[in-house]
mmCIF file of N, CA and C in Angstrom:
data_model
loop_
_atom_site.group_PDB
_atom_site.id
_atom_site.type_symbol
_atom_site.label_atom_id
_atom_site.label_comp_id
_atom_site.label_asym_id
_atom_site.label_seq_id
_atom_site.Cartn_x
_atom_site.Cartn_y
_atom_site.Cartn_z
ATOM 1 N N UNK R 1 178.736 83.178 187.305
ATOM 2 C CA UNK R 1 178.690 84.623 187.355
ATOM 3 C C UNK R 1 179.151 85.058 188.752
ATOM 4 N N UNK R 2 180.268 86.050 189.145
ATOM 5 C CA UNK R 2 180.510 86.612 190.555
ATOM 6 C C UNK R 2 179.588 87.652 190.946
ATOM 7 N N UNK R 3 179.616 87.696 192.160
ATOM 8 C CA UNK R 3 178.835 88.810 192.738
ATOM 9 C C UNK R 3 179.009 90.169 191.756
ATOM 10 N N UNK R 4 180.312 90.591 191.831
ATOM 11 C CA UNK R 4 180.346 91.396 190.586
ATOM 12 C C UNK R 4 179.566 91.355 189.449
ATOM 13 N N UNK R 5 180.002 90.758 188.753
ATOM 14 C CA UNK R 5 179.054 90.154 187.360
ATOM 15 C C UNK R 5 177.694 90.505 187.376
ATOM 16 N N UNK R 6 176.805 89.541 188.378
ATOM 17 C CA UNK R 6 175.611 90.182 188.826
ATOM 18 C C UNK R 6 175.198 91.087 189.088
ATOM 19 N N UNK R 7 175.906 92.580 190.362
ATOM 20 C CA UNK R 7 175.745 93.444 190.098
ATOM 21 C C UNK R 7 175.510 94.417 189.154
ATOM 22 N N UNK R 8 176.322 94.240 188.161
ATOM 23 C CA UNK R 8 176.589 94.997 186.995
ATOM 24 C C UNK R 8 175.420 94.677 186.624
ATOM 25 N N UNK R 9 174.980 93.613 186.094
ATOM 26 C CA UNK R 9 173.677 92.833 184.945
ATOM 27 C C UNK R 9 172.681 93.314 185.547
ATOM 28 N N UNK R 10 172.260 93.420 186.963
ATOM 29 C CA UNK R 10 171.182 93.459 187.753
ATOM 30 C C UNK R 10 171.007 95.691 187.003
ATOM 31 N N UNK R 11 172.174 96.255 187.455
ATOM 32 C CA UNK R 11 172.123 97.716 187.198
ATOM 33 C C UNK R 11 172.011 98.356 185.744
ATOM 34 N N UNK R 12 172.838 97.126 184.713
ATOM 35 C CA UNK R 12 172.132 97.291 183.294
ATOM 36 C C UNK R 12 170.730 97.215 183.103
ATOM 37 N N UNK R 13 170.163 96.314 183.614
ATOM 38 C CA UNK R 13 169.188 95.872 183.219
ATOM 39 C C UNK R 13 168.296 96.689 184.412
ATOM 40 N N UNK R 14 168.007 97.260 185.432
ATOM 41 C CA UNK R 14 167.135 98.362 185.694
ATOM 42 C C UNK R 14 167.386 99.557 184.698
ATOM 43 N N UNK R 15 168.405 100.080 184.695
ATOM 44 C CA UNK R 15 168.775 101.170 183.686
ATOM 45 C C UNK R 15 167.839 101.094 182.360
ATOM 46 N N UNK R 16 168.219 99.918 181.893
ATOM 47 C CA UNK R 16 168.188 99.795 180.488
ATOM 48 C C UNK R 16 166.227 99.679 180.226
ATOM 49 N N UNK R 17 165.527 99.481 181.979
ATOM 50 C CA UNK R 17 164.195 99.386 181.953
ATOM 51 C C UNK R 17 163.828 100.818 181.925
ATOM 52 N N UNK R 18 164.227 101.674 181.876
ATOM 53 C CA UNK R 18 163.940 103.229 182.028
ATOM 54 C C UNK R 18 164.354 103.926 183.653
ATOM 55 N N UNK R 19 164.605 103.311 184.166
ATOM 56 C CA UNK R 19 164.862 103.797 185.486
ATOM 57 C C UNK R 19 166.445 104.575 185.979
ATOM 58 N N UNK R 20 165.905 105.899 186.417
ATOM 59 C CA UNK R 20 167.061 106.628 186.329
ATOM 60 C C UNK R 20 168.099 106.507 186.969
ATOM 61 N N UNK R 21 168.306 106.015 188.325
ATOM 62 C CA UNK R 21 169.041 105.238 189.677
ATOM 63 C C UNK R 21 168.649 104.124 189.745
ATOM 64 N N UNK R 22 170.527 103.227 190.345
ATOM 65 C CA UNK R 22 169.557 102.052 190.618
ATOM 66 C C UNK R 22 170.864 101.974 192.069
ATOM 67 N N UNK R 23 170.804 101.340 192.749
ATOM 68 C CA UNK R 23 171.162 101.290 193.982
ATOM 69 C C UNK R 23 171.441 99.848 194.476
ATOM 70 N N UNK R 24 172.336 99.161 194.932
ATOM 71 C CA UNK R 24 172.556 97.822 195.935
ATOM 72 C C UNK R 24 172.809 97.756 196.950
ATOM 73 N N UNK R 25 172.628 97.166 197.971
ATOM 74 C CA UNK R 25 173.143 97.081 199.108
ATOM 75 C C UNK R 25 173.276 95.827 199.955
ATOM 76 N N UNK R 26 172.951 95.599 200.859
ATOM 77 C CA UNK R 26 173.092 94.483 202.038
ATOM 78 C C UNK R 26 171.891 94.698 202.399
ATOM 79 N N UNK R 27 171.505 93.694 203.600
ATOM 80 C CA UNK R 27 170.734 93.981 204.518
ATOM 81 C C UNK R 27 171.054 94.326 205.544
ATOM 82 N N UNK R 28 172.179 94.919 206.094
ATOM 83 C CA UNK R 28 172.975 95.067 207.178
ATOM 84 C C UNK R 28 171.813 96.137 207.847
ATOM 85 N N UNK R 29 171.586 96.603 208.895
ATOM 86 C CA UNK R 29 171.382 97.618 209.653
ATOM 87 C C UNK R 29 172.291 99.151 209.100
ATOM 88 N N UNK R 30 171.400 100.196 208.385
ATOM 89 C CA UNK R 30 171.881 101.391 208.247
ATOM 90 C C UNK R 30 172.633 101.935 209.209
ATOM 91 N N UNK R 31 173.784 102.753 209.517
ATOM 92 C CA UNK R 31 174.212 103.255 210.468
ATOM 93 C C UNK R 31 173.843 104.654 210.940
ATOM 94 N N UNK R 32 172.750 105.244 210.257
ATOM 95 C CA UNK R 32 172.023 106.618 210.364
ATOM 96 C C UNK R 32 170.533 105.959 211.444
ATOM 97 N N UNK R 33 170.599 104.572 211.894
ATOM 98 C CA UNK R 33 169.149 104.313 212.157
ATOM 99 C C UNK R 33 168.996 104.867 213.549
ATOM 100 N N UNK R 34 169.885 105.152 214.321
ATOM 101 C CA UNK R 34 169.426 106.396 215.469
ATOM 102 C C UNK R 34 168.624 107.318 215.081
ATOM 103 N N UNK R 35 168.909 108.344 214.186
ATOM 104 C CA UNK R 35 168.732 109.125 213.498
ATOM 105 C C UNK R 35 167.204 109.162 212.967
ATOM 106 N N UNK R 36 166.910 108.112 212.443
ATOM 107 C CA UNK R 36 165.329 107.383 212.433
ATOM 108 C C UNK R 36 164.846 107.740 213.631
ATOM 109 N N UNK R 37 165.337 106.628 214.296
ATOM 110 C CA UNK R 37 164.512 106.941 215.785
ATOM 111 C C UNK R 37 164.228 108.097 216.054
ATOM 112 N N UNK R 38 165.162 109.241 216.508
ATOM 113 C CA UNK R 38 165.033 110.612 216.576
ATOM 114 C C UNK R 38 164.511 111.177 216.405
ATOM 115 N N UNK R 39 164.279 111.177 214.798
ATOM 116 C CA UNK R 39 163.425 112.163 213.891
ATOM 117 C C UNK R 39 161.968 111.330 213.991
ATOM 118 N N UNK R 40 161.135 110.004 214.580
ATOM 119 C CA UNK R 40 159.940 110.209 214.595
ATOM 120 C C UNK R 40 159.557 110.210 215.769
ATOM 121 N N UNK R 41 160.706 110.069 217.153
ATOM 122 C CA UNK R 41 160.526 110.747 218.282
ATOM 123 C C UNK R 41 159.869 111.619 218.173
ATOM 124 N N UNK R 42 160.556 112.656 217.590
ATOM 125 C CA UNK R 42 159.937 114.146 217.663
ATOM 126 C C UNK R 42 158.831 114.368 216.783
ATOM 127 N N UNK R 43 158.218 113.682 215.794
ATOM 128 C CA UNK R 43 156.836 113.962 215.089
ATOM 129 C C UNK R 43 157.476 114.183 213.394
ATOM 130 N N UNK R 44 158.719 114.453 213.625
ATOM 131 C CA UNK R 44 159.083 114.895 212.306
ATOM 132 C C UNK R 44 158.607 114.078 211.083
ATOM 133 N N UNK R 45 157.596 113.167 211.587
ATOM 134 C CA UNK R 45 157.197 112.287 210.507
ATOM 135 C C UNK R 45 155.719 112.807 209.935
ATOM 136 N N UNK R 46 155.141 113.909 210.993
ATOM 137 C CA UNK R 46 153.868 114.076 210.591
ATOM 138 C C UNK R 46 152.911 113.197 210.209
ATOM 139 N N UNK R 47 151.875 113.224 209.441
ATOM 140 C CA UNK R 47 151.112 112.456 208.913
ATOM 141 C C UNK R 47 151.117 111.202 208.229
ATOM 142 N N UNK R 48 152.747 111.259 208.221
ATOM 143 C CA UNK R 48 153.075 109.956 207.344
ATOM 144 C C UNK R 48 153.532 108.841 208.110
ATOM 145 N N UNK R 49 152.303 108.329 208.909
ATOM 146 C CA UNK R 49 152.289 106.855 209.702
ATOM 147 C C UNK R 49 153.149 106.003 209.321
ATOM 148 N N UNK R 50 152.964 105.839 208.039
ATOM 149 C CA UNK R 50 153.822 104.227 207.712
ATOM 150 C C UNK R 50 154.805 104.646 207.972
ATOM 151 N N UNK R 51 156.013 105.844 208.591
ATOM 152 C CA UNK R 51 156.979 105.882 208.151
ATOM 153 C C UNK R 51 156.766 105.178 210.137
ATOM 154 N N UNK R 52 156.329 105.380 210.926
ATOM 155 C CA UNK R 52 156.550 104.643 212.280
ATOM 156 C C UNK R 52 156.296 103.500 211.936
ATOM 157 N N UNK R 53 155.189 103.342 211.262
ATOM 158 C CA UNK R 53 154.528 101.877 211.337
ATOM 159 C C UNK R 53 155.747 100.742 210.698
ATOM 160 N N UNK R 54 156.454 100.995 209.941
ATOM 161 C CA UNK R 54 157.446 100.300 209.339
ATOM 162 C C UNK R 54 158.630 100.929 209.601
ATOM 163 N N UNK R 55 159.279 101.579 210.973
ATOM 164 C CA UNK R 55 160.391 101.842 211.252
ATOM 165 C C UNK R 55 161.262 100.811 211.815
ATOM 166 N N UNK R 56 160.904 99.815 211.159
ATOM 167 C CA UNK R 56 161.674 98.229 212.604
ATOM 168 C C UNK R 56 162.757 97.336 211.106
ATOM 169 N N UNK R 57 161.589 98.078 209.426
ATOM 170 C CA UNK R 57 162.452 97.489 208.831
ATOM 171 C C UNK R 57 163.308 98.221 207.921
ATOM 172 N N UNK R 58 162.997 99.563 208.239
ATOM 173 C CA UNK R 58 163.987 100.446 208.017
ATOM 174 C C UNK R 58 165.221 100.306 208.529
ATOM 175 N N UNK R 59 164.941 100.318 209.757
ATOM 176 C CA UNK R 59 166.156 99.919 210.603
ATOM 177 C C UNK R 59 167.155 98.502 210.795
ATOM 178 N N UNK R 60 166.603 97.637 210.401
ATOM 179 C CA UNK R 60 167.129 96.142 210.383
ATOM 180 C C UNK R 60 166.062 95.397 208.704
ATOM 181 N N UNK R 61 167.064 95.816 207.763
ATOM 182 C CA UNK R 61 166.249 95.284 206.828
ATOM 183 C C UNK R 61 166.104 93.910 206.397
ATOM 184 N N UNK R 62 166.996 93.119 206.891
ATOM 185 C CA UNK R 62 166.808 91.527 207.125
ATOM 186 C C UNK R 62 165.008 90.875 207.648
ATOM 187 N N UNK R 63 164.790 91.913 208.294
ATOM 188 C CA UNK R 63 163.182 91.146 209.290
ATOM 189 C C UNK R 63 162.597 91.383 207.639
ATOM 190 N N UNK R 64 162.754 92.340 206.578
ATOM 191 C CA UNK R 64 161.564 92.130 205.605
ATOM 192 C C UNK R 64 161.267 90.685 204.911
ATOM 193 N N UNK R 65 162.405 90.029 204.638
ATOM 194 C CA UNK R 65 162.473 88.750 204.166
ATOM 195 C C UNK R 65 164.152 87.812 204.622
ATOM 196 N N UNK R 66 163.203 86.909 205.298
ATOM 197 C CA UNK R 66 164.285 86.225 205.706
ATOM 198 C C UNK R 66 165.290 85.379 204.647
ATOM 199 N N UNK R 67 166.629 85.181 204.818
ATOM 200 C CA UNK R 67 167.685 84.813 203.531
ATOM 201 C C UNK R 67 168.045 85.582 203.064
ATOM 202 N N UNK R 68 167.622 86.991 203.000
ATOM 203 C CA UNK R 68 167.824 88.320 201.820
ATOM 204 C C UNK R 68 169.290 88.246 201.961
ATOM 205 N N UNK R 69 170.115 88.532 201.003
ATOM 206 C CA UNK R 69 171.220 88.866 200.706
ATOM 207 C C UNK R 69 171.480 89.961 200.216
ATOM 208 N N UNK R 70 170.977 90.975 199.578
ATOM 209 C CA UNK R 70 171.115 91.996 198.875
ATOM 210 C C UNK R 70 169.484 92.939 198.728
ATOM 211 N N UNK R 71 169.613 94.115 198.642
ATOM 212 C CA UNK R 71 168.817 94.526 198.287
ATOM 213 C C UNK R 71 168.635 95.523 197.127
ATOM 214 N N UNK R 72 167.668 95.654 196.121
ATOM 215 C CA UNK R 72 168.058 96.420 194.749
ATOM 216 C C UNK R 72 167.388 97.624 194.921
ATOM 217 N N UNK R 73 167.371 98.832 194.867
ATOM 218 C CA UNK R 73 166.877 99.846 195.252
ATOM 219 C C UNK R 73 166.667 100.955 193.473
ATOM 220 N N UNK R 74 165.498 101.387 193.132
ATOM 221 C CA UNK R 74 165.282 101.812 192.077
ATOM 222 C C UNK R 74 164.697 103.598 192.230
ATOM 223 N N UNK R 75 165.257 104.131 190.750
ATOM 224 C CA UNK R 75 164.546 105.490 191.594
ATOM 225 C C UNK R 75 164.304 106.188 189.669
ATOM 226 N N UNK R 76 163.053 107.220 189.714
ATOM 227 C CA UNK R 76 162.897 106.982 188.793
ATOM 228 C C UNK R 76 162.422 108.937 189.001
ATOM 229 N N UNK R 77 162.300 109.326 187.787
ATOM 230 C CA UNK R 77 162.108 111.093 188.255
ATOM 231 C C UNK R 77 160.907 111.550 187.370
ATOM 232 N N UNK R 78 160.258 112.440 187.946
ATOM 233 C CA UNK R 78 159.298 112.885 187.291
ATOM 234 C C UNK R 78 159.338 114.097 186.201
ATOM 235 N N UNK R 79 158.922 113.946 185.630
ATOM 236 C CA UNK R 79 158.639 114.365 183.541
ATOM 237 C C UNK R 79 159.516 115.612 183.982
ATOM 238 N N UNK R 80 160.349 116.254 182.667
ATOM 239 C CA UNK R 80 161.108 116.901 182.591
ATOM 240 C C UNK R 80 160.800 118.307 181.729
ATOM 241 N N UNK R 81 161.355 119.768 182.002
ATOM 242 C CA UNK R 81 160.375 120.771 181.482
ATOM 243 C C UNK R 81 160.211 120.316 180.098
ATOM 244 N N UNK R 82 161.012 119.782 178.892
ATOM 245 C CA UNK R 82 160.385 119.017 177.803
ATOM 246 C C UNK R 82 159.223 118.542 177.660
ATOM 247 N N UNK R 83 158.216 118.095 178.344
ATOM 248 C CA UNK R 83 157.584 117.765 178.872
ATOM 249 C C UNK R 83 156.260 118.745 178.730
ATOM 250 N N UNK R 84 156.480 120.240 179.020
ATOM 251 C CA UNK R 84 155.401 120.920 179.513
ATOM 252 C C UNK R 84 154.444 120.500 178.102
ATOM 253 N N UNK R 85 153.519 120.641 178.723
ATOM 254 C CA UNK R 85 152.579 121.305 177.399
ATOM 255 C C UNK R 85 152.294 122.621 176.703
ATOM 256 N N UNK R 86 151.744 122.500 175.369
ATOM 257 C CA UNK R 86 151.962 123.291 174.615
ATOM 258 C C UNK R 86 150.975 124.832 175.607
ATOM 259 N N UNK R 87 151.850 126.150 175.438
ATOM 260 C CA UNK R 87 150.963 127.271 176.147
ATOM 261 C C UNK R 87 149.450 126.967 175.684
ATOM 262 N N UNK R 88 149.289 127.064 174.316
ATOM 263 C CA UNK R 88 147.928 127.447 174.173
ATOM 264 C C UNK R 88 146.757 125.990 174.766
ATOM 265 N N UNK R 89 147.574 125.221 175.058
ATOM 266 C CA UNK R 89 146.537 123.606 175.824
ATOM 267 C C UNK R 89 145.573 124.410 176.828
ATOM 268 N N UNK R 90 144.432 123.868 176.709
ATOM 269 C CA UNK R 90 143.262 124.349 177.746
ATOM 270 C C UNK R 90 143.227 123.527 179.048
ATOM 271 N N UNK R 91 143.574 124.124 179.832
ATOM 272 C CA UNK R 91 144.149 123.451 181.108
ATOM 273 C C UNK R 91 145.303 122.748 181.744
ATOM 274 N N UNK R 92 145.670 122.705 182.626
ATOM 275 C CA UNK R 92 146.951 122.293 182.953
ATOM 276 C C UNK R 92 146.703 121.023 183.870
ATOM 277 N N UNK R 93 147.519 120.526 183.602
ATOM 278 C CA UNK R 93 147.875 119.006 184.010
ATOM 279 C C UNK R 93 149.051 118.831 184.469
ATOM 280 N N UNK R 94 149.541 118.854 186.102
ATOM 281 C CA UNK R 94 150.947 118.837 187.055
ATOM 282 C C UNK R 94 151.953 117.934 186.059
ATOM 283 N N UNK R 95 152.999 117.982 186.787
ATOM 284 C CA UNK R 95 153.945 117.396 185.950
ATOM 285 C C UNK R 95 154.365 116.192 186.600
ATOM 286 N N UNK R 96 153.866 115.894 187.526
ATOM 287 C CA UNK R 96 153.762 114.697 187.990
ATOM 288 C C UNK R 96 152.991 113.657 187.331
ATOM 289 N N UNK R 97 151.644 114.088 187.062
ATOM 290 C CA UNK R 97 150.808 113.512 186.447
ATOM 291 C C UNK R 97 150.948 113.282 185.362
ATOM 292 N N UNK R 98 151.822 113.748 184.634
ATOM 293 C CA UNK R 98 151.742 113.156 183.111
ATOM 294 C C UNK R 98 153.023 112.248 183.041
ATOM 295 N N UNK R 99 154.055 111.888 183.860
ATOM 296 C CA UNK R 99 154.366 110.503 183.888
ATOM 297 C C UNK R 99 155.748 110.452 183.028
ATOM 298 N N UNK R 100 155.827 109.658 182.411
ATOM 299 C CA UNK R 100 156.751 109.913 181.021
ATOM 300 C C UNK R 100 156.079 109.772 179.661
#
């Protein structure tokens, strides 16, 4: 099978698991990772620690696992107005929460 080949099979087969994006890459170093830096320089991260606490493998994604060759990246969306519930339902339940 070529790298090609694999790709493809690897993106059928997230797809075909329900997942709406699927994404590949390297482990190379992003070229936006200044940009990282920057933005939690300044706080722009707020409350959301892990995003400092794990800015080393944002930035150089090789340190997460050594050998990595590729990385598969998945993305998946939350319930669609189809979805709502019926008006007369007694109470509401976000649309996050009900999932697919």
């Amino acid at each position: 099978m070529t790298p090609l080949d694999a790709s493809a099979f690897v993106r059928r087969s997230c797809l075909d698991q329900g997942f709406a994006l699927v994404g590949i890459t390297g482990p190379e170093s992003p070229e936006h990772a200044p940009f990282l830096d920057a933005w939690l320089d300044e706080g722009r991260h707020g409350t959301m620690s892990y995003m400092r606490d794990h800015a080393e493998i944002r930035q150089d994604p090789a340190r997460f696992l050594e050998g990595v060759r590729s990385i598969v990246m998945v993305a998946d969306q939350y319930a669609s107005r189809a979805d709502e519930p019926d008006a007369e339902a007694p109470g509401r339940i976000a649309r996050y929460a009900r999932g697919r």
